[in-house]
Structure formats: C-alpha cells, structure tokens
Coordinates of C-alpha atoms in Angstrom, one line a residue:
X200 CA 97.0 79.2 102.0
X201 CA 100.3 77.7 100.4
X202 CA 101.1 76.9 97.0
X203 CA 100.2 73.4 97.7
X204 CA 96.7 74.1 98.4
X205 CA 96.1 74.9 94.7
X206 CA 96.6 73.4 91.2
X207 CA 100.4 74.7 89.6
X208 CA 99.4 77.5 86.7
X209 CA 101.1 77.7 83.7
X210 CA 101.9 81.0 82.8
X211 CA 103.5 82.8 79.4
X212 CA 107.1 82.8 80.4
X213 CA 107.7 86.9 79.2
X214 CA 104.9 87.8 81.7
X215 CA 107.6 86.2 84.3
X216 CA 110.0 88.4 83.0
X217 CA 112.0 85.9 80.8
X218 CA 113.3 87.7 77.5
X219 CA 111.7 85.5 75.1
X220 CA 109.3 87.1 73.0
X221 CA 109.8 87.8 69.1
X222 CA 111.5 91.0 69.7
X223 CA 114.2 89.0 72.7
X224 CA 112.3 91.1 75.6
X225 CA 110.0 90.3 78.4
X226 CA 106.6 91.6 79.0
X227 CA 107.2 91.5 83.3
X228 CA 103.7 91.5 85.0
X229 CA 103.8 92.2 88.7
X230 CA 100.3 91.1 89.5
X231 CA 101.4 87.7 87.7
X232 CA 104.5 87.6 89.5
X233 CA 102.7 87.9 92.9
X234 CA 100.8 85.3 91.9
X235 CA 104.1 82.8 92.7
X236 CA 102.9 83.7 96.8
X237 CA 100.1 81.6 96.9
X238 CA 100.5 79.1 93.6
X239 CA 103.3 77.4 91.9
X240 CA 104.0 79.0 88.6
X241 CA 105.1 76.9 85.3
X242 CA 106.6 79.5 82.5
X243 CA 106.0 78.3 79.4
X244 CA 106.9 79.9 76.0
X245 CA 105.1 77.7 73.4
X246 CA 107.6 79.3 70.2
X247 CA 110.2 78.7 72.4
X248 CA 109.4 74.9 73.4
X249 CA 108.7 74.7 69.6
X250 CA 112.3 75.4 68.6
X251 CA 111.9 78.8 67.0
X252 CA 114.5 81.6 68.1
X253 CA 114.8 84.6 70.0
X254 CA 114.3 87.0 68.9
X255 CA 112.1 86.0 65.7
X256 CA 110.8 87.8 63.1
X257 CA 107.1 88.8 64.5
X258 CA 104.3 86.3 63.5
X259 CA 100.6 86.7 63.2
X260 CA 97.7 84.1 62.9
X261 CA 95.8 84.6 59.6
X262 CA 92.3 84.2 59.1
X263 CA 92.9 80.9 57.3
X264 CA 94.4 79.4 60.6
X265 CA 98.0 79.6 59.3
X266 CA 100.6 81.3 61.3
X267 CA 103.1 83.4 58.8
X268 CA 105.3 85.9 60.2
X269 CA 106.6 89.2 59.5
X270 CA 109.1 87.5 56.5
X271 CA 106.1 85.9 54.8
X272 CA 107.5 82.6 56.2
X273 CA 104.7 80.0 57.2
X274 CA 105.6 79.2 60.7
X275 CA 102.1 77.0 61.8
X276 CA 103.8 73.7 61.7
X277 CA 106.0 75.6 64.9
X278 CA 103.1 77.0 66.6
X279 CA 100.8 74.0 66.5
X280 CA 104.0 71.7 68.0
X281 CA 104.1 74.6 70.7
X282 CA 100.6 74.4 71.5
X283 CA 101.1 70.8 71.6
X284 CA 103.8 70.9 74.3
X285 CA 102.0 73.4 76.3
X286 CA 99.1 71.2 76.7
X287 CA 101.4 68.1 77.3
X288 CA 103.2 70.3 80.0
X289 CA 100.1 71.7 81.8
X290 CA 98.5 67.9 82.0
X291 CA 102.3 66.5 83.2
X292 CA 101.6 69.0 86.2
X293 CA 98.0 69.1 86.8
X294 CA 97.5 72.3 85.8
X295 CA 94.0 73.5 85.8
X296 CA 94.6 76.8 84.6
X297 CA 96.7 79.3 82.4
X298 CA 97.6 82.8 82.2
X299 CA 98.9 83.4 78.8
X300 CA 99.8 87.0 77.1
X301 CA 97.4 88.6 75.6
X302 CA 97.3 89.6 72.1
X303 CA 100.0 86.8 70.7
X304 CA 99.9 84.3 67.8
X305 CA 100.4 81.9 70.4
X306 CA 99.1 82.8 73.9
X307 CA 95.6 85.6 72.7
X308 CA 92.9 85.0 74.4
X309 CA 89.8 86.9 73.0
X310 CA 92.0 89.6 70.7
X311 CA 94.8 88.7 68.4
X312 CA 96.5 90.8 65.9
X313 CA 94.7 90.3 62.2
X314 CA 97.3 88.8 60.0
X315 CA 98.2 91.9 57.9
X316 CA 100.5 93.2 60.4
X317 CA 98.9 96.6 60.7
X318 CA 98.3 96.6 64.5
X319 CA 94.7 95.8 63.9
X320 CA 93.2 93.6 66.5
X321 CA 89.7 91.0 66.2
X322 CA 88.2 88.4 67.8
X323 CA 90.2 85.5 67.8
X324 CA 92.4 83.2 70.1
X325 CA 96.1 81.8 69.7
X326 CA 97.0 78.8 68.5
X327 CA 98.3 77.9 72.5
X328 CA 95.6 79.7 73.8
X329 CA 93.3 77.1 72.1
X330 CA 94.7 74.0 72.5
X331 CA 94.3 74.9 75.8
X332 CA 91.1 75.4 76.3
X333 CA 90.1 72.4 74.0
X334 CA 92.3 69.8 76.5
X335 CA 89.8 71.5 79.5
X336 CA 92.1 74.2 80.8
X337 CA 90.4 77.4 81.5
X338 CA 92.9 80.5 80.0
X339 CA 93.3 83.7 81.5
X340 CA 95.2 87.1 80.5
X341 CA 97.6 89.0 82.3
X342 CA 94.5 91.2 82.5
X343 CA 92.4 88.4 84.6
X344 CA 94.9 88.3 87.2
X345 CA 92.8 90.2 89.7
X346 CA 90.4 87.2 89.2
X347 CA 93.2 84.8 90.9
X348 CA 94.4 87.2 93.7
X349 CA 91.1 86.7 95.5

C-alpha cells in the first residue's frame, strides 16, 4: 500500500518532532512518525497557524469554554482561529482523519487539563480537537496510533 492509497492525515506538528509547543519543544512520536510509510502526513499546530508564539506562556481551556493561559491572558479568540484553520486545512487536503496530542488546549481528545493549572485532568476536548470532529473528521491521539498501523 502507498500513501496514495489512503486519505492525507493531519497530524499535531510536535508529535512530528517540530519544536512548537508552549514550552518551544516537540513531543516526537515514533509510532506517528512511521505512520509517514504508508500515509501522507500534514503537521499542523493550530496556536501556531493562529499567530501565537513559541514558546507561549501555557494555556488551558476553562470550564466556561474560554482559553486563558498561564498569565491570566484570555487567549480563545487565538485558539478558536486555530481551530478554524485546522479544519480549513484538513478539508483543502481531504483529510479524513487526525492525530492530534493529547491532553492540549488545542489538540485533547477525551482528557484536557482543568483550567486551574494544577495538572488535574477531566473529560473534555480541545478547542481543535472539536472543530474537528464537528466538520466530520474522526480525531485520534498519539495513543490510537496502533489503530492506523493495521
């Protein structure tokens, strides 16, 4: 099989090893790297696309909806244009499917941080994450990989 043979999936660009999370480092994932053998791989960073810098002060979704990060700065306008352009960007290349990092403001899929910056995880998905899935892309984390490899 060749990576013709199968939609393009976007992917969180630190899971490719691209230094762009909050802190300026990656968050390399071999098993999404491998991925690149049979399937064309998009990186995305939707913070990034949005315009915010690296590194950032960190950011968390609150339960109200809003992102505010680590400098009590209300940063939602930012993530909601990133989730924007990762939608417009998986639709520009037929993407049928995303693997996003786990656990971010952005890219969480089933656990995100809580808002109070404690480390405390709950239910939830990132503002990316659900855009996503509302525009009829199914999203995976780095932890599903093993799902694709088959």
């Amino acid at each position: 099989m060749t990576s013709n043979d199968l939609p393009p999936l976007l992917v969180s660009a630190c899971l490719m090893g691209e230094p762009c999370r909050y802190d300026g480092k990656d968050y390399p994932c071999p098993a999404v790297r491998k991925l690149a053998n049979t399937r064309t791989l998009i990186p995305i960073c939707p913070e990034v696309m949005a315009g915010l810098p690296t590194p950032r002060a960190c950011a968390e979704l609150q339960p109200s909806g809003r992102v505010v990060d680590a400098d009590d700065i209300d940063r939602t306008a930012a993530f909601e244009a990133g989730a924007a352009e990762a939608v417009r960007i998986a639709r520009e290349h037929g993407c049928t499917q995303a693997i996003l990092k786990s656990k971010s403001p952005s890219c969480g899929k089933g656990l995100i941080y809580d808002g109070t910056f404690s480390g405390t995880l709950v239910p939830g998905m990132g503002k990316a994450a659900q855009a996503l899935i509302d525009a009829g892309i199914e999203v995976l984390s780095e932890n599903d990989c093993a799902d694709l490899q088959s």
